[in-house]
PDB file of C-alpha atoms and ligand atoms in Angstrom:
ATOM      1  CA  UNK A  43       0.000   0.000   0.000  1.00  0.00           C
ATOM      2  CA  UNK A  44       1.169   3.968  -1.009  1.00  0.00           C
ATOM      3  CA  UNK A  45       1.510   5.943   1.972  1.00  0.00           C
ATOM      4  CA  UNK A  46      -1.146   8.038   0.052  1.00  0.00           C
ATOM      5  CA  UNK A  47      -3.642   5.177   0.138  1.00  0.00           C
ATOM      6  CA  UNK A  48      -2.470   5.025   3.902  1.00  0.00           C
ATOM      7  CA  UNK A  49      -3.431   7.508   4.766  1.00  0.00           C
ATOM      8  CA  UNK A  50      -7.011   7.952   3.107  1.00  0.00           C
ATOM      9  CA  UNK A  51      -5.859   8.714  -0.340  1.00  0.00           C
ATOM     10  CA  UNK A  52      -7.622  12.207  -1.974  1.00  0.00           C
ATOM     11  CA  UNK A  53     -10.087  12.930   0.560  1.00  0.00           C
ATOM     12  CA  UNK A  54      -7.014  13.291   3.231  1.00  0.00           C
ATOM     13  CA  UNK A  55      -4.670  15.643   0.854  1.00  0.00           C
ATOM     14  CA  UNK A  56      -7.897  17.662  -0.255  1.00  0.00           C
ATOM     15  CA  UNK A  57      -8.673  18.032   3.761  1.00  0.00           C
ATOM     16  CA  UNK A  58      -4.557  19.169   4.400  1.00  0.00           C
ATOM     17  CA  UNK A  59      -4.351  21.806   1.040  1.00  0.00           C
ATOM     18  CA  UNK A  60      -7.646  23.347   2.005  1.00  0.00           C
ATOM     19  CA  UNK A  61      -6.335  23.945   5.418  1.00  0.00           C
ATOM     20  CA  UNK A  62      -3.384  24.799   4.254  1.00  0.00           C
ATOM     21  CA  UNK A  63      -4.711  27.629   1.885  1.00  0.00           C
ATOM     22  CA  UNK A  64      -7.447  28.813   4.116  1.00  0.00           C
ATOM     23  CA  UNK A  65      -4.776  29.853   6.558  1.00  0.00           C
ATOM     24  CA  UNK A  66      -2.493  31.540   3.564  1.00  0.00           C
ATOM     25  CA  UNK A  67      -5.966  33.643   2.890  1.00  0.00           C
ATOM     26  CA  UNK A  68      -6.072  35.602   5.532  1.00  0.00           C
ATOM     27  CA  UNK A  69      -1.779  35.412   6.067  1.00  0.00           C
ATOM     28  CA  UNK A  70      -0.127  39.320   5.562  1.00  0.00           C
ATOM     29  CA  UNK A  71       3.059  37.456   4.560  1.00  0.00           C
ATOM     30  CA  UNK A  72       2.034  34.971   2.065  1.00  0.00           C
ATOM     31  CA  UNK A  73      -1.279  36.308   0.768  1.00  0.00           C
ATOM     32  CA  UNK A  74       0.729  38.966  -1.179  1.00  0.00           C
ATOM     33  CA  UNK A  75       3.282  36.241  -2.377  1.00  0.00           C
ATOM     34  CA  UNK A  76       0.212  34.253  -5.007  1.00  0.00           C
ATOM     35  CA  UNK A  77      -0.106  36.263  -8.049  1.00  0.00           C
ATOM     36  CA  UNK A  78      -3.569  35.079  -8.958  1.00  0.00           C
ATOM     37  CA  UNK A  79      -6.956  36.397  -6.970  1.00  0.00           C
ATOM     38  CA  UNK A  80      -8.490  33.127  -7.154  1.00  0.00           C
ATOM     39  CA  UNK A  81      -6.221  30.620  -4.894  1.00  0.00           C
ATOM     40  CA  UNK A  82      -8.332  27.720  -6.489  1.00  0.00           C
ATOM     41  CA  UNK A  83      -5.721  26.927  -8.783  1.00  0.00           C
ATOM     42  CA  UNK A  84      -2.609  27.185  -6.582  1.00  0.00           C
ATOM     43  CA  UNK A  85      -5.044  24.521  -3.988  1.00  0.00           C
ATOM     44  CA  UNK A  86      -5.516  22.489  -7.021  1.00  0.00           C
ATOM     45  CA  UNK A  87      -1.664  22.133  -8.637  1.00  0.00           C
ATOM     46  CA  UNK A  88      -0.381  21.841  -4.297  1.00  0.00           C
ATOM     47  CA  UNK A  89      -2.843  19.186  -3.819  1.00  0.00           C
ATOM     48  CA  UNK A  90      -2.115  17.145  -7.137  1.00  0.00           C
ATOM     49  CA  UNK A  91       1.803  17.289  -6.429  1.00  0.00           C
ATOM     50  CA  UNK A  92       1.389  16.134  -2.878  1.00  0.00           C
ATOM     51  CA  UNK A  93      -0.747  13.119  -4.595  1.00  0.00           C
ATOM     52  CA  UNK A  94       1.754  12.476  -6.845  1.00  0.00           C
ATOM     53  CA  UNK A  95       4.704  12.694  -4.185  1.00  0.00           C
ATOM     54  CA  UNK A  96       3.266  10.348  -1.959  1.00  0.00           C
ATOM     55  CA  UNK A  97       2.229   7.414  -4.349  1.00  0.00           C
ATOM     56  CA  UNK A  98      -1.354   8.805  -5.665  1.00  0.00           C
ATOM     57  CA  UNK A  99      -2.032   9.313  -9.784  1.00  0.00           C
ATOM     58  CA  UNK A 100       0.699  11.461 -11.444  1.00  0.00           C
ATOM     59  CA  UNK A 101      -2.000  14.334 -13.082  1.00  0.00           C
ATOM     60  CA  UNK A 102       0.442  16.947 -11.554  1.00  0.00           C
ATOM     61  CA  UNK A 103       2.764  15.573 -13.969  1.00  0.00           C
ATOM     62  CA  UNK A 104       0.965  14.704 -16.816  1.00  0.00           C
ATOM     63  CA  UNK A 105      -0.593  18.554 -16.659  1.00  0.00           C
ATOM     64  CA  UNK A 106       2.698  20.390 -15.317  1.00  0.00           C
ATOM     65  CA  UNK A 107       5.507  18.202 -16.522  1.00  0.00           C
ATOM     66  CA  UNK A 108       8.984  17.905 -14.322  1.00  0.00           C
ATOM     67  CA  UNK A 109       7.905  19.445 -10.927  1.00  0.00           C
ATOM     68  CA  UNK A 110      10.885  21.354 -10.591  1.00  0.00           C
ATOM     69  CA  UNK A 111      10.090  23.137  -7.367  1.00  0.00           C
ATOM     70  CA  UNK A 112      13.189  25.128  -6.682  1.00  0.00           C
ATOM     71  CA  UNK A 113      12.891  26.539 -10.079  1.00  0.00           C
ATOM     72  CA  UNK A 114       9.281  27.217 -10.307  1.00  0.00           C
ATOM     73  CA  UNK A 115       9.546  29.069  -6.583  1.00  0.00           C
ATOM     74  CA  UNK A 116      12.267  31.529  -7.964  1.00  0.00           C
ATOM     75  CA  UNK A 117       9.639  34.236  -8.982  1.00  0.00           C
ATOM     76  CA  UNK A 118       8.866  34.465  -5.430  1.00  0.00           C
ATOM     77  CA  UNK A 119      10.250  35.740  -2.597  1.00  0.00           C
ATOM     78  CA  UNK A 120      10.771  32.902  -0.029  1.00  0.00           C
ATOM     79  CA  UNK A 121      12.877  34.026   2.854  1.00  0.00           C
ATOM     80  CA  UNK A 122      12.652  32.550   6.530  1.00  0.00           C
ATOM     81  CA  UNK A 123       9.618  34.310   7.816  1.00  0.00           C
ATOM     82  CA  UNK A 124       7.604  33.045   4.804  1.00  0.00           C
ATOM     83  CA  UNK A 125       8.875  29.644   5.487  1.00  0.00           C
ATOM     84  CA  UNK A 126       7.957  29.777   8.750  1.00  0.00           C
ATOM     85  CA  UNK A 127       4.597  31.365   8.068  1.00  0.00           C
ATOM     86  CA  UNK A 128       4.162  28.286   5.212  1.00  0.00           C
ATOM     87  CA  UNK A 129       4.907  26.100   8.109  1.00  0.00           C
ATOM     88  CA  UNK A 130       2.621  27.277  10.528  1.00  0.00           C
ATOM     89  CA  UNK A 131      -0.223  27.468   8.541  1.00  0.00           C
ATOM     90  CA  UNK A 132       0.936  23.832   7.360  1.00  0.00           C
ATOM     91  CA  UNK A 133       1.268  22.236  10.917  1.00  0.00           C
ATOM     92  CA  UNK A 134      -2.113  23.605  12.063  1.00  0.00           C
ATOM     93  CA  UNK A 135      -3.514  21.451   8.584  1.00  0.00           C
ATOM     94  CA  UNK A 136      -1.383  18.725   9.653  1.00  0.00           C
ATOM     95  CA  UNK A 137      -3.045  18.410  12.941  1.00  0.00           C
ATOM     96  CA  UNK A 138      -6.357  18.776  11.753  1.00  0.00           C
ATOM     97  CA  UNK A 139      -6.001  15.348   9.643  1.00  0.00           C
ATOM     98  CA  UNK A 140      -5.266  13.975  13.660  1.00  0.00           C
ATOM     99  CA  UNK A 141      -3.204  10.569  11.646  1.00  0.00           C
ATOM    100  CA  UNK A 142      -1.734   8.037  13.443  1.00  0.00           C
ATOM    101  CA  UNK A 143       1.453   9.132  14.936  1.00  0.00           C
ATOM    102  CA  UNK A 144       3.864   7.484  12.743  1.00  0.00           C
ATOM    103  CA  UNK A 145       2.050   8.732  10.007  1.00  0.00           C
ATOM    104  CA  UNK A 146       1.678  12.069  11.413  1.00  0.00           C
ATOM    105  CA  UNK A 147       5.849  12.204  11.855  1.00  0.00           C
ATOM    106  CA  UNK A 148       6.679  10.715   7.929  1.00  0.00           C
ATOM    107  CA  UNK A 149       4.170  13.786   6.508  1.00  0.00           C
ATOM    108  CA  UNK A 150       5.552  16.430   8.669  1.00  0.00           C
ATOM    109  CA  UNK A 151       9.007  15.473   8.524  1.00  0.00           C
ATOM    110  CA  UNK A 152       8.972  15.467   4.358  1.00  0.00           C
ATOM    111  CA  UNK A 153       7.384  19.012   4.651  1.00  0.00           C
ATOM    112  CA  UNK A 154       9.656  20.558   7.022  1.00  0.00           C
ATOM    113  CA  UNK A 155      12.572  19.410   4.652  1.00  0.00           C
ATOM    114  CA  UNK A 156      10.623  20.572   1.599  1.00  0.00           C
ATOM    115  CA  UNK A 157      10.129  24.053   3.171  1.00  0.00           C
ATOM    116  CA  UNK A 158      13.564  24.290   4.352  1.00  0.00           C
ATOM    117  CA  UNK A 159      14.935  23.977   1.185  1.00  0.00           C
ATOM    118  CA  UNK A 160      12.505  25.878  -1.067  1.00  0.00           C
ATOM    119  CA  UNK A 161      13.843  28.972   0.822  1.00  0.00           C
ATOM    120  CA  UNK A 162      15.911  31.138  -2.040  1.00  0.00           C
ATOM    121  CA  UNK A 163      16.600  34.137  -0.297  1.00  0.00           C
ATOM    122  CA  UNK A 164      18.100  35.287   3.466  1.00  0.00           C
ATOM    123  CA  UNK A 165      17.815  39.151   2.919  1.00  0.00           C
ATOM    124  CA  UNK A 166      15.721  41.655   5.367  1.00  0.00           C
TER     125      UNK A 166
HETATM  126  C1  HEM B  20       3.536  27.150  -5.948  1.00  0.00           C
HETATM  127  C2  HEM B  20       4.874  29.889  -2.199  1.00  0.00           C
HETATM  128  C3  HEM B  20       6.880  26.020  -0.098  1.00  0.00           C
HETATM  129  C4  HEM B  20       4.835  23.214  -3.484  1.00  0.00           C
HETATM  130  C5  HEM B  20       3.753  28.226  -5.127  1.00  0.00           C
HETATM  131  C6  HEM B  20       3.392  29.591  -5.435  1.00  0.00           C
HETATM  132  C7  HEM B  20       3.758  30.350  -4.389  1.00  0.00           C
HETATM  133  C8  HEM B  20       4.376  29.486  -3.412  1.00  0.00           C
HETATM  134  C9  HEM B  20       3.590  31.860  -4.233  1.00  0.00           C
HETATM  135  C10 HEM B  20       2.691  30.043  -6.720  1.00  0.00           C
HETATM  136  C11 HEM B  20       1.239  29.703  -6.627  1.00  0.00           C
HETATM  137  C12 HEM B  20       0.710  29.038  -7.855  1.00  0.00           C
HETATM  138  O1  HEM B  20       0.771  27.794  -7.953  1.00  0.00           O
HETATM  139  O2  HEM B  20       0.249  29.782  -8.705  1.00  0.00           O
HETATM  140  C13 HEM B  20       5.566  29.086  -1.314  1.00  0.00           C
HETATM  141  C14 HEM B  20       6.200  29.555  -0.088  1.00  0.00           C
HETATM  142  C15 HEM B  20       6.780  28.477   0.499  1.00  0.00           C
HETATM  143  C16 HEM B  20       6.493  27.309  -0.350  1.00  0.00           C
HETATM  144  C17 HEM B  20       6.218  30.987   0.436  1.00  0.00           C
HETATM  145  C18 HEM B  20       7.541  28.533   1.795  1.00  0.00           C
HETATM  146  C19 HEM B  20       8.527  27.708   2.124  1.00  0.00           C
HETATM  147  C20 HEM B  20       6.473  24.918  -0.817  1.00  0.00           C
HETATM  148  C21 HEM B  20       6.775  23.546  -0.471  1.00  0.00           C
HETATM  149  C22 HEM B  20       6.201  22.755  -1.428  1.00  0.00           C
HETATM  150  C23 HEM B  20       5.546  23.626  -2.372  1.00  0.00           C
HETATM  151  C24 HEM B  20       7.571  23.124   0.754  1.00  0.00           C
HETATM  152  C25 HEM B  20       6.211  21.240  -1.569  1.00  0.00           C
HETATM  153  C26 HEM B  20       6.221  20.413  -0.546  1.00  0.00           C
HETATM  154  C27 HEM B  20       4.343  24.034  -4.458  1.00  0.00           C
HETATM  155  C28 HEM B  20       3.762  23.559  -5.707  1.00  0.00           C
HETATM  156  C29 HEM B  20       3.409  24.699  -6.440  1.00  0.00           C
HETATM  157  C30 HEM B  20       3.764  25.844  -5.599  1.00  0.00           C
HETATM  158  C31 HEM B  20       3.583  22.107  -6.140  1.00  0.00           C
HETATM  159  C32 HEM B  20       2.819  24.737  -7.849  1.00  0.00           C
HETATM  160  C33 HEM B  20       3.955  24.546  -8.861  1.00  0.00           C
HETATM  161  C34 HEM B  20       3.457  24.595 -10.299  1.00  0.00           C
HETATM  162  O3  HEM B  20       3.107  23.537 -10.859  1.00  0.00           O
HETATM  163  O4  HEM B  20       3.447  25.692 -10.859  1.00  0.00           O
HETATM  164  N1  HEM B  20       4.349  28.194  -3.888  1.00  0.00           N
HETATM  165  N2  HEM B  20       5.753  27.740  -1.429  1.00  0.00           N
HETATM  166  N3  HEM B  20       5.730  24.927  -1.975  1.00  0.00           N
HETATM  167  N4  HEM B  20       4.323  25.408  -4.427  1.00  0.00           N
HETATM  168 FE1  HEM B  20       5.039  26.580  -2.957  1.00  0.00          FE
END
């Protein structure tokens, strides 16, 4: 079994983006950061590469190609205070899925990685 079946398969990463971006909505940091009005979109290509990571369909890749996430993150501005205001608003969607602990760890440890390391710039 996928970790993504696992843990519930769609319904669970739908729950966890929706969180996710319902925090970023009302966030002075990030809000400003997500060029489009409509965060529908930005939910919707999040939530299909999370699928994908984790062992679900690949129609982030089919639709987006290579995720490349480094790369497609340059535009923006991603410093330390916007990672940590990514990973607040992620841990609080985390928590809201209350998984089983080891599963719980595995999910939070790949996104506290992924956030460390999508940071691209240390300026005030
Ligand atoms: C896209 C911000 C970390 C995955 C974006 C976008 C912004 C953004 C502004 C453009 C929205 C859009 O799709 O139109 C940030 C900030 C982060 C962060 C401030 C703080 C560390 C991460 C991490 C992941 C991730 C850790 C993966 C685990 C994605 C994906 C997209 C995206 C998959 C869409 C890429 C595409 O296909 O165009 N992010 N992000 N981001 N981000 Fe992040």
């Amino acid at each position: 079994m996928t970790f993504y079946e696992a843990v519930g398969g769609e319904p669970t990463f739908r729950k966890l983006v929706d969180e996710f971006y319902a925090g970023v909505a009302t966030d002075p940091v990030l809000r400003p950061l997500y060029p489009e009005e409509d965060l529908g979109p930005a939910n919707e290509r999040f939530r299909l590469f999370l699928i994908q990571y984790w062992g679900g369909p690949t129609t982030y890749s089919d639709n987006r190609g290579h995720p490349r996430l480094r790369m497609r993150h340059a535009p923006f501005r991603v410093g330390p205070a916007e990672r940590d205001a990514w990973l607040r608003h992620m841990r609080r969607a985390v928590d809201s899925l209350a998984l089983p602990v080891d599963q719980e760890q595995q999910l939070w440890e790949y996104l506290e990685r992924a956030a460390h390391f999508m940071v691209n710039t240390f300026e005030e």
